[in-house]
Tab-separated table of C-alpha atoms and ligand atoms in Angstrom:
chain	number	residue	atom	x	y	z
Q	19	MET	CA	-96.352	4.816	-17.396
Q	20	HIS	CA	-99.885	4.582	-16.129
Q	21	ALA	CA	-99.845	4.832	-12.373
Q	22	ASP	CA	-100.077	8.109	-10.527
Q	23	GLY	CA	-96.750	7.537	-8.829
Q	24	VAL	CA	-98.329	6.476	-5.543
Q	25	ALA	CA	-99.349	2.991	-6.588
Q	26	PHE	CA	-95.849	1.542	-6.977
Q	27	PRO	CA	-94.426	2.387	-3.522
Q	28	LYS	CA	-97.681	1.126	-2.013
Q	29	ARG	CA	-97.395	-2.182	-3.865
Q	30	ILE	CA	-93.747	-2.531	-2.832
Q	31	SER	CA	-94.544	-1.861	0.816
Q	32	LEU	CA	-97.368	-4.425	0.747
Q	33	LEU	CA	-94.958	-6.983	-0.649
Q	34	ARG	CA	-92.346	-6.026	1.941
Q	35	SER	CA	-94.833	-6.544	4.720
Q	36	ARG	CA	-94.989	-10.181	3.639
Q	37	LEU	CA	-91.246	-10.891	3.723
Q	38	SER	CA	-91.277	-12.174	7.276
Q	39	SER	CA	-94.271	-14.471	6.795
Q	40	LEU	CA	-92.572	-15.813	3.662
Q	41	ALA	CA	-89.483	-16.334	5.849
Q	42	VAL	CA	-87.097	-14.748	3.337
Q	43	ASP	CA	-84.539	-11.925	3.525
Q	44	ALA	CA	-85.167	-10.870	-0.042
Q	45	LEU	CA	-87.290	-11.686	-3.058
Q	46	LEU	CA	-86.030	-12.065	-6.610
Q	47	LEU	CA	-88.801	-11.233	-9.079
Q	48	LEU	CA	-88.267	-12.448	-12.624
Q	49	ASP	CA	-91.869	-12.481	-13.865
Q	50	MET	CA	-91.860	-9.276	-15.921
Q	51	LYS	CA	-95.584	-8.709	-15.291
Q	52	ASN	CA	-94.827	-8.642	-11.563
Q	53	VAL	CA	-91.837	-6.356	-12.142
Q	54	ARG	CA	-94.059	-3.994	-14.126
Q	55	TYR	CA	-96.750	-4.119	-11.465
Q	56	LEU	CA	-94.282	-3.259	-8.702
Q	57	THR	CA	-92.144	-0.629	-10.467
Q	58	GLY	CA	-93.754	0.529	-13.738
Q	59	PHE	CA	-90.843	-0.853	-15.794
Q	60	THR	CA	-92.235	-2.219	-19.074
Q	61	GLY	CA	-89.081	-3.814	-20.525
Q	62	SER	CA	-89.019	-7.471	-21.417
Q	63	ASP	CA	-86.057	-8.577	-19.315
Q	64	GLY	CA	-84.660	-7.847	-15.873
Q	65	VAL	CA	-84.723	-8.869	-12.215
Q	66	LEU	CA	-86.252	-6.974	-9.322
Q	67	VAL	CA	-84.797	-7.480	-5.841
Q	68	VAL	CA	-86.962	-6.471	-2.900
Q	69	SER	CA	-85.801	-6.639	0.711
Q	70	GLU	CA	-86.617	-4.702	3.855
Q	71	SER	CA	-84.194	-1.932	2.872
Q	72	THR	CA	-83.716	-2.369	-0.891
Q	73	VAL	CA	-85.690	-2.100	-4.102
Q	74	CYS	CA	-83.245	-2.727	-6.906
Q	75	LEU	CA	-84.124	-3.242	-10.540
Q	76	MET	CA	-81.355	-5.015	-12.407
Q	77	VAL	CA	-81.338	-4.774	-16.197
Q	78	ASP	CA	-78.909	-5.165	-19.069
Q	79	GLY	CA	-77.575	-2.189	-21.031
Q	80	ARG	CA	-80.487	-2.154	-23.496
Q	81	TYR	CA	-82.858	-1.123	-20.755
Q	82	THR	CA	-80.894	1.156	-18.425
Q	83	THR	CA	-82.322	4.441	-19.737
Q	84	GLN	CA	-85.851	3.097	-19.950
Q	85	ALA	CA	-85.654	1.638	-16.427
Q	86	LYS	CA	-84.465	4.978	-15.005
Q	87	GLU	CA	-87.360	6.765	-16.682
Q	88	GLU	CA	-90.109	4.301	-15.870
Q	89	ALA	CA	-89.117	3.001	-12.447
Q	90	ALA	CA	-88.718	6.268	-10.572
Q	91	GLY	CA	-87.531	5.895	-7.000
Q	92	VAL	CA	-86.063	2.454	-7.609
Q	93	ASP	CA	-82.291	1.773	-7.663
Q	94	ILE	CA	-81.232	0.714	-11.147
Q	95	TYR	CA	-78.290	-1.662	-11.504
Q	96	GLU	CA	-76.901	-2.590	-14.912
Q	97	TYR	CA	-75.501	-6.062	-15.389
Q	98	ARG	CA	-73.672	-7.667	-18.291
Q	99	ASP	CA	-74.835	-11.104	-17.291
Q	100	LYS	CA	-78.010	-11.713	-15.320
Q	101	ILE	CA	-76.632	-14.561	-13.208
Q	102	ASP	CA	-73.540	-12.529	-12.307
Q	103	GLY	CA	-75.787	-9.611	-11.350
Q	104	VAL	CA	-77.947	-11.690	-9.045
Q	105	VAL	CA	-74.918	-13.404	-7.486
Q	106	ASP	CA	-73.288	-10.007	-6.854
Q	107	ILE	CA	-76.268	-8.463	-5.106
Q	108	VAL	CA	-77.120	-11.523	-2.988
Q	109	THR	CA	-73.477	-11.841	-1.919
Q	110	ASP	CA	-72.930	-8.098	-1.323
Q	111	ARG	CA	-76.011	-7.733	0.815
Q	112	ASN	CA	-75.430	-11.035	2.528
Q	113	TYR	CA	-78.972	-12.334	2.002
Q	114	MET	CA	-79.248	-15.778	3.551
Q	115	VAL	CA	-82.718	-16.832	2.375
Q	116	VAL	CA	-83.863	-15.637	-1.031
Q	117	GLY	CA	-87.363	-16.315	-2.332
Q	118	PHE	CA	-88.162	-16.443	-6.026
Q	119	GLU	CA	-91.201	-17.101	-8.242
Q	120	SER	CA	-90.739	-20.758	-9.082
Q	121	ALA	CA	-92.860	-20.477	-12.238
Q	122	ALA	CA	-90.642	-17.716	-13.619
Q	123	MET	CA	-87.210	-19.328	-13.141
Q	124	SER	CA	-85.909	-22.082	-15.393
Q	125	VAL	CA	-84.248	-25.133	-13.868
Q	126	ASP	CA	-81.082	-24.080	-15.695
Q	127	VAL	CA	-80.962	-20.639	-14.023
Q	128	TYR	CA	-81.872	-22.178	-10.681
Q	129	GLU	CA	-79.034	-24.700	-10.867
Q	130	ARG	CA	-76.512	-22.038	-11.871
Q	131	LEU	CA	-77.570	-19.739	-9.047
Q	132	ARG	CA	-77.516	-22.559	-6.553
Q	133	SER	CA	-74.000	-23.596	-7.444
Q	134	ARG	CA	-72.719	-20.027	-7.111
Q	135	LEU	CA	-74.666	-19.055	-4.000
Q	136	ALA	CA	-73.620	-21.913	-1.768
Q	137	HIS	CA	-74.046	-19.778	1.363
Q	138	ALA	CA	-77.687	-18.893	0.637
Q	139	ILE	CA	-80.942	-20.802	0.594
Q	140	LEU	CA	-83.039	-20.300	-2.531
Q	141	ARG	CA	-86.694	-20.722	-1.634
Q	142	PRO	CA	-89.179	-21.415	-4.441
Q	143	LEU	CA	-92.508	-19.633	-4.010
Q	144	SER	CA	-95.581	-20.234	-6.156
Q	145	GLU	CA	-98.942	-20.123	-4.379
Q	146	GLU	CA	-97.513	-17.635	-1.888
Q	147	LEU	CA	-97.012	-14.998	-4.586
Q	148	SER	CA	-99.754	-15.944	-7.044
Q	149	ASP	CA	-102.234	-13.474	-5.567
Q	150	LEU	CA	-99.830	-10.519	-5.767
Q	151	ARG	CA	-101.813	-8.756	-8.514
Q	152	SER	CA	-105.277	-10.234	-7.993
Q	153	VAL	CA	-106.892	-7.229	-6.259
Q	154	LYS	CA	-106.992	-4.248	-8.604
Q	155	ASP	CA	-106.913	-0.583	-7.634
Q	156	GLY	CA	-109.190	2.006	-9.212
Q	157	GLU	CA	-106.718	2.929	-11.914
Q	158	GLU	CA	-106.234	-0.674	-12.972
Q	159	VAL	CA	-110.004	-1.167	-13.145
Q	160	GLU	CA	-110.315	1.904	-15.375
Q	161	LEU	CA	-107.673	0.519	-17.751
Q	162	LEU	CA	-109.494	-2.819	-17.923
Q	163	ARG	CA	-112.754	-0.986	-18.566
Q	164	LYS	CA	-111.124	1.047	-21.329
Q	165	ALA	CA	-109.555	-2.057	-22.903
Q	166	ALA	CA	-112.956	-3.783	-22.922
Q	167	ALA	CA	-114.580	-0.718	-24.514
Q	168	ILE	CA	-111.951	-0.597	-27.284
Q	169	ALA	CA	-112.482	-4.289	-28.026
Q	170	ALA	CA	-116.283	-4.045	-28.108
Q	171	ALA	CA	-116.251	-0.935	-30.306
Q	172	ALA	CA	-114.019	-2.814	-32.740
Q	173	LEU	CA	-116.345	-5.814	-32.881
Q	174	GLU	CA	-119.402	-3.589	-33.310
Q	175	GLY	CA	-117.579	-1.850	-36.149
Q	176	CYS	CA	-116.822	-5.198	-37.822
Q	177	ARG	CA	-120.254	-6.791	-37.370
Q	178	HIS	CA	-121.331	-5.927	-40.907
Q	179	LEU	CA	-118.441	-8.070	-42.194
Q	180	ILE	CA	-119.936	-11.234	-40.697
Q	181	LYS	CA	-121.607	-13.021	-43.604
Q	182	PRO	CA	-121.500	-16.375	-45.355
Q	183	GLY	CA	-118.372	-16.904	-47.443
Q	184	VAL	CA	-116.038	-14.838	-45.226
Q	185	ARG	CA	-113.033	-16.797	-43.955
Q	186	GLU	CA	-112.347	-17.028	-40.218
Q	187	ARG	CA	-108.811	-15.701	-40.508
Q	188	ASP	CA	-109.855	-12.725	-42.614
Q	189	PHE	CA	-112.491	-11.718	-40.103
Q	190	SER	CA	-110.052	-12.165	-37.203
Q	191	LEU	CA	-107.537	-9.919	-38.983
Q	192	ASP	CA	-110.194	-7.262	-39.556
Q	193	LEU	CA	-111.172	-7.401	-35.909
Q	194	GLU	CA	-107.567	-7.219	-34.704
Q	195	PHE	CA	-106.876	-4.291	-37.047
Q	196	ALA	CA	-109.964	-2.486	-35.757
Q	197	MET	CA	-108.843	-3.008	-32.142
Q	198	ARG	CA	-105.386	-1.619	-32.911
Q	199	ARG	CA	-106.811	1.300	-34.838
Q	200	GLY	CA	-109.212	1.946	-31.966
Q	201	GLY	CA	-106.325	2.421	-29.540
Q	202	ALA	CA	-105.278	-1.070	-28.424
Q	203	GLN	CA	-101.512	-1.447	-27.947
Q	204	GLU	CA	-101.897	-5.021	-29.088
Q	205	THR	CA	-104.432	-7.818	-28.814
Q	206	SER	CA	-104.705	-9.517	-25.433
Q	207	PHE	CA	-104.102	-12.921	-27.075
Q	208	PRO	CA	-104.448	-14.362	-30.584
Q	209	THR	CA	-108.095	-13.683	-31.435
Q	210	ILE	CA	-110.323	-16.752	-31.655
Q	211	VAL	CA	-112.845	-16.733	-34.489
Q	212	ALA	CA	-114.380	-20.197	-34.703
Q	213	SER	CA	-117.270	-21.047	-36.992
Q	214	GLY	CA	-119.395	-24.144	-37.484
Q	215	GLU	CA	-117.692	-27.325	-36.259
Q	216	HIS	CA	-114.616	-25.285	-35.265
Q	217	SER	CA	-116.728	-23.551	-32.613
Q	218	ALA	CA	-116.822	-26.897	-30.778
Q	219	LEU	CA	-113.091	-26.427	-30.029
Q	220	PRO	CA	-112.729	-24.139	-26.985
Q	221	HIS	CA	-109.355	-22.841	-28.214
Q	222	ALA	CA	-109.722	-22.945	-31.977
Q	223	THR	CA	-107.250	-21.098	-34.214
Q	224	PRO	CA	-108.862	-19.098	-37.040
Q	225	GLY	CA	-108.326	-20.938	-40.300
Q	226	TYR	CA	-109.483	-20.867	-43.894
Q	227	ARG	CA	-112.971	-22.146	-43.170
Q	228	GLN	CA	-115.642	-19.902	-44.661
Q	229	PHE	CA	-118.628	-18.816	-42.607
Q	230	ALA	CA	-121.786	-20.622	-43.729
Q	231	ARG	CA	-125.518	-20.235	-43.163
Q	232	GLY	CA	-126.597	-21.689	-39.839
Q	233	ASP	CA	-123.082	-21.514	-38.329
Q	234	MET	CA	-122.482	-20.843	-34.683
Q	235	LEU	CA	-119.738	-18.237	-34.536
Q	236	VAL	CA	-117.633	-17.942	-31.360
Q	237	ILE	CA	-115.432	-14.848	-31.122
Q	238	ASP	CA	-113.042	-14.631	-28.137
Q	239	PHE	CA	-111.136	-11.368	-28.269
Q	240	GLY	CA	-109.436	-8.696	-26.203
Q	241	ALA	CA	-107.537	-5.415	-26.390
Q	242	VAL	CA	-104.549	-4.195	-24.362
Q	243	CYS	CA	-104.684	-0.754	-22.806
Q	244	ASP	CA	-101.528	0.396	-20.995
Q	245	GLY	CA	-100.627	-3.229	-20.319
Q	246	TYR	CA	-104.080	-4.284	-19.077
Q	247	ARG	CA	-105.865	-6.977	-21.062
Q	248	SER	CA	-109.555	-7.377	-21.741
Q	249	ASP	CA	-111.095	-10.796	-22.378
Q	250	GLU	CA	-114.589	-11.331	-23.751
Q	251	THR	CA	-116.390	-13.981	-25.803
Q	252	TRP	CA	-119.396	-13.308	-27.981
Q	253	THR	CA	-121.346	-16.019	-29.786
Q	254	CYS	CA	-123.866	-15.491	-32.591
Q	255	VAL	CA	-125.589	-17.540	-35.287
Q	256	LEU	CA	-125.396	-16.780	-38.999
Q	257	THR	CA	-128.639	-16.125	-40.898
Q	258	GLU	CA	-130.839	-18.776	-39.243
Q	259	ALA	CA	-130.830	-20.830	-36.043
Q	260	THR	CA	-132.138	-24.270	-35.147
Q	261	GLN	CA	-134.187	-24.812	-31.998
Q	262	ARG	CA	-131.284	-26.800	-30.500
Q	263	GLN	CA	-128.910	-23.891	-31.068
Q	264	ARG	CA	-131.371	-21.560	-29.345
Q	265	ASP	CA	-131.896	-23.992	-26.459
Q	266	ILE	CA	-128.216	-24.569	-25.786
Q	267	TYR	CA	-127.438	-20.876	-26.116
Q	268	GLU	CA	-130.080	-20.163	-23.460
Q	269	ILE	CA	-128.642	-22.819	-21.129
Q	270	VAL	CA	-125.168	-21.289	-21.416
Q	271	ARG	CA	-126.646	-17.846	-20.921
Q	272	GLN	CA	-128.430	-18.962	-17.793
Q	273	ALA	CA	-125.184	-20.469	-16.456
Q	274	HIS	CA	-123.391	-17.213	-17.266
Q	275	ASP	CA	-126.068	-14.967	-15.759
Q	276	ARG	CA	-126.426	-16.955	-12.545
Q	277	ALA	CA	-122.663	-17.044	-12.021
Q	278	VAL	CA	-122.371	-13.288	-12.654
Q	279	ASP	CA	-125.274	-12.632	-10.275
Q	280	ALA	CA	-123.559	-14.654	-7.538
Q	281	ILE	CA	-120.329	-12.660	-7.682
Q	282	ARG	CA	-119.572	-10.593	-4.606
Q	283	ALA	CA	-116.786	-10.345	-2.033
Q	284	GLY	CA	-116.564	-13.328	0.294
Q	285	VAL	CA	-117.939	-15.962	-2.098
Q	286	ARG	CA	-115.657	-18.915	-2.774
Q	287	CYS	CA	-114.403	-19.152	-6.354
Q	288	ALA	CA	-115.358	-22.831	-6.443
Q	289	GLU	CA	-118.927	-21.818	-5.601
Q	290	ILE	CA	-119.168	-19.608	-8.707
Q	291	ASP	CA	-117.923	-22.526	-10.787
Q	292	ARG	CA	-120.481	-24.794	-9.105
Q	293	ILE	CA	-123.353	-22.419	-9.910
Q	294	ALA	CA	-122.463	-22.238	-13.605
Q	295	ARG	CA	-121.736	-25.954	-13.838
Q	296	ASP	CA	-125.010	-26.938	-12.149
Q	297	CYS	CA	-127.030	-25.090	-14.806
Q	298	ILE	CA	-125.274	-27.037	-17.548
Q	299	GLU	CA	-125.155	-30.403	-15.745
Q	300	ASP	CA	-128.847	-30.188	-14.855
Q	301	ARG	CA	-129.618	-30.229	-18.570
Q	302	GLY	CA	-127.454	-33.307	-19.121
Q	303	LEU	CA	-124.692	-31.329	-20.834
Q	304	GLY	CA	-122.018	-31.493	-18.123
Q	305	ALA	CA	-119.652	-33.536	-20.290
Q	306	TYR	CA	-119.635	-30.725	-22.852
Q	307	PHE	CA	-118.447	-28.034	-20.418
Q	308	SER	CA	-114.807	-29.010	-20.359
Q	309	HIS	CA	-113.040	-26.071	-18.709
Q	310	GLY	CA	-113.187	-23.918	-15.589
Q	311	THR	CA	-115.759	-21.128	-15.310
Q	312	GLY	CA	-113.311	-18.232	-15.223
Q	313	HIS	CA	-110.042	-16.633	-14.200
Q	314	GLY	CA	-108.568	-13.400	-12.957
Q	315	VAL	CA	-107.478	-10.945	-15.633
Q	316	GLY	CA	-105.185	-7.912	-15.560
Q	317	LEU	CA	-101.618	-7.489	-16.823
Q	318	ASP	CA	-101.897	-11.164	-17.794
Q	319	VAL	CA	-104.921	-12.544	-19.535
Q	320	HIS	CA	-104.924	-15.497	-17.145
Q	321	GLU	CA	-103.983	-14.725	-13.560
Q	322	ALA	CA	-105.218	-15.467	-10.056
Q	323	PRO	CA	-107.813	-16.326	-8.925
Q	324	ARG	CA	-109.174	-19.348	-10.781
Q	325	LEU	CA	-112.906	-19.965	-10.833
Q	326	ALA	CA	-112.824	-23.743	-10.967
Q	327	ALA	CA	-114.034	-26.729	-8.969
Q	328	LYS	CA	-110.702	-27.195	-7.203
Q	329	SER	CA	-109.989	-23.526	-6.563
Q	330	GLU	CA	-109.436	-22.727	-2.893
Q	331	GLN	CA	-109.548	-18.977	-3.367
Q	332	THR	CA	-112.262	-16.585	-2.219
Q	333	LEU	CA	-113.444	-13.496	-4.087
Q	334	VAL	CA	-112.131	-10.239	-2.646
Q	335	GLU	CA	-113.423	-6.754	-3.405
Q	336	GLY	CA	-111.389	-5.317	-6.290
Q	337	MET	CA	-110.657	-8.602	-8.054
Q	338	VAL	CA	-111.568	-8.726	-11.748
Q	339	VAL	CA	-112.536	-12.184	-12.988
Q	340	THR	CA	-114.033	-13.644	-16.119
Q	341	VAL	CA	-117.174	-15.755	-16.200
Q	342	GLU	CA	-117.110	-17.927	-19.305
Q	343	PRO	CA	-119.220	-21.057	-19.318
Q	344	GLY	CA	-119.466	-22.950	-22.591
Q	345	VAL	CA	-120.991	-26.035	-24.163
Q	346	TYR	CA	-119.049	-27.701	-26.980
Q	347	ILE	CA	-120.627	-30.530	-28.946
Q	348	PRO	CA	-117.815	-32.273	-30.847
Q	349	GLY	CA	-118.285	-32.282	-34.602
Q	350	LEU	CA	-121.265	-29.915	-34.441
Q	351	TRP	CA	-120.730	-26.544	-32.776
Q	352	GLY	CA	-120.198	-24.757	-29.490
Q	353	VAL	CA	-121.362	-21.753	-27.496
Q	354	ARG	CA	-119.289	-19.699	-25.037
Q	355	LEU	CA	-120.282	-16.469	-23.347
Q	356	GLU	CA	-117.611	-14.543	-21.475
Q	357	ASP	CA	-117.633	-11.320	-19.539
Q	358	MET	CA	-115.171	-9.639	-17.183
Q	359	VAL	CA	-116.664	-8.873	-13.785
Q	360	LEU	CA	-115.382	-6.530	-11.076
Q	361	VAL	CA	-115.938	-7.960	-7.596
Q	362	LYS	CA	-117.641	-5.447	-5.330
Q	363	GLU	CA	-118.632	-5.671	-1.696
Q	364	ASP	CA	-122.123	-7.017	-2.409
Q	365	SER	CA	-122.339	-7.451	-6.175
Q	366	GLY	CA	-120.392	-7.891	-9.363
Q	367	GLU	CA	-120.098	-5.235	-12.060
Q	368	VAL	CA	-119.734	-6.395	-15.655
Q	369	LEU	CA	-116.911	-4.437	-17.321
Q	370	THR	CA	-117.253	-5.908	-20.829
Q	371	LYS	CA	-119.678	-4.357	-23.252
Q	372	MET	CA	-121.200	-6.762	-25.771
Q	373	SER	CA	-124.809	-7.755	-25.131
Q	374	LYS	CA	-125.135	-11.483	-24.544
Q	375	GLU	CA	-128.698	-11.615	-25.924
Q	376	PHE	CA	-129.187	-14.387	-28.472
Q	377	THR	CA	-128.233	-12.857	-31.827
Q	378	ILE	CA	-128.799	-13.943	-35.405
Q	379	ILE	CA	-126.727	-12.059	-37.978
P	10	ZN	ZN1	-111.571	-15.277	-23.586
P	11	ZN	ZN1	-111.016	-15.988	-20.527
């Protein structure tokens, strides 16, 4: 358990204060990242019920002891069957309108609940709850900082392994092993190590391709520290670089730097995306920047807010977002530079550690 014991009741009371504007009597939380955020429970299955007078964590028998230990101050209810458990509590407490995270409930569960809770209205919520975890407290920021430091130390420790002839998957395994050995609970996501033409795929899977002279090498990696996930991308060139590789790297770096420099509380997320995109479009490369500029990061590697053209969110002090512009030239190579940035009142603080200077290895 990471929080100091004060964070969870505070998060619950913030959520409670929103029940009336959400027009619900109670909320059913099934997204286990949200359940962890609100109670400290780290198990992989359960349901949290929050109402004005109740905080009840419902779990099956595998998790009862763990839930009692981790979710102090929360009522623990053991069910044999999740649907039965939810039906029992909603009926017992006579909740009439029950909100739930629509992205976390399957149609199957929804239909079963609906048929057994004829007296109640089940209200799907998505946007309304998506910002629940977006503003981080000091302790969360420290965990993200620590996760980023573990990941960077691992990559620094593996740098000497980057040489022609090494296979992508072998290097990614070495890097993942180094992150685990350095204290990561797990990797934030399957590590991306993409060389040569593979680096033109934004989400490449490491394969059997061997690194070769002149390759662009894109490494997107992260470590988990007490549930919090780092996310960083570092790009380098092997042995020698062409002028075009240098030029495009510098364009991406400019897009990255300008977007990072623009981060502060009160700026619209779409504006950050616009700043990065303008740098790349102005050089005629807009078609090669095929994804949004960034995303929130925390217990999930992708969470609110989104830094994209259509985002309607605004940066708030305490958010942690990535900035990750890229240019991908199909069949040739790609460049992506990604850092995690803490939003402060009048600036952004980069939490990730790798230098984004142009590097030849
Ligand atoms: Zn990433
Ligand atoms: Zn990312």
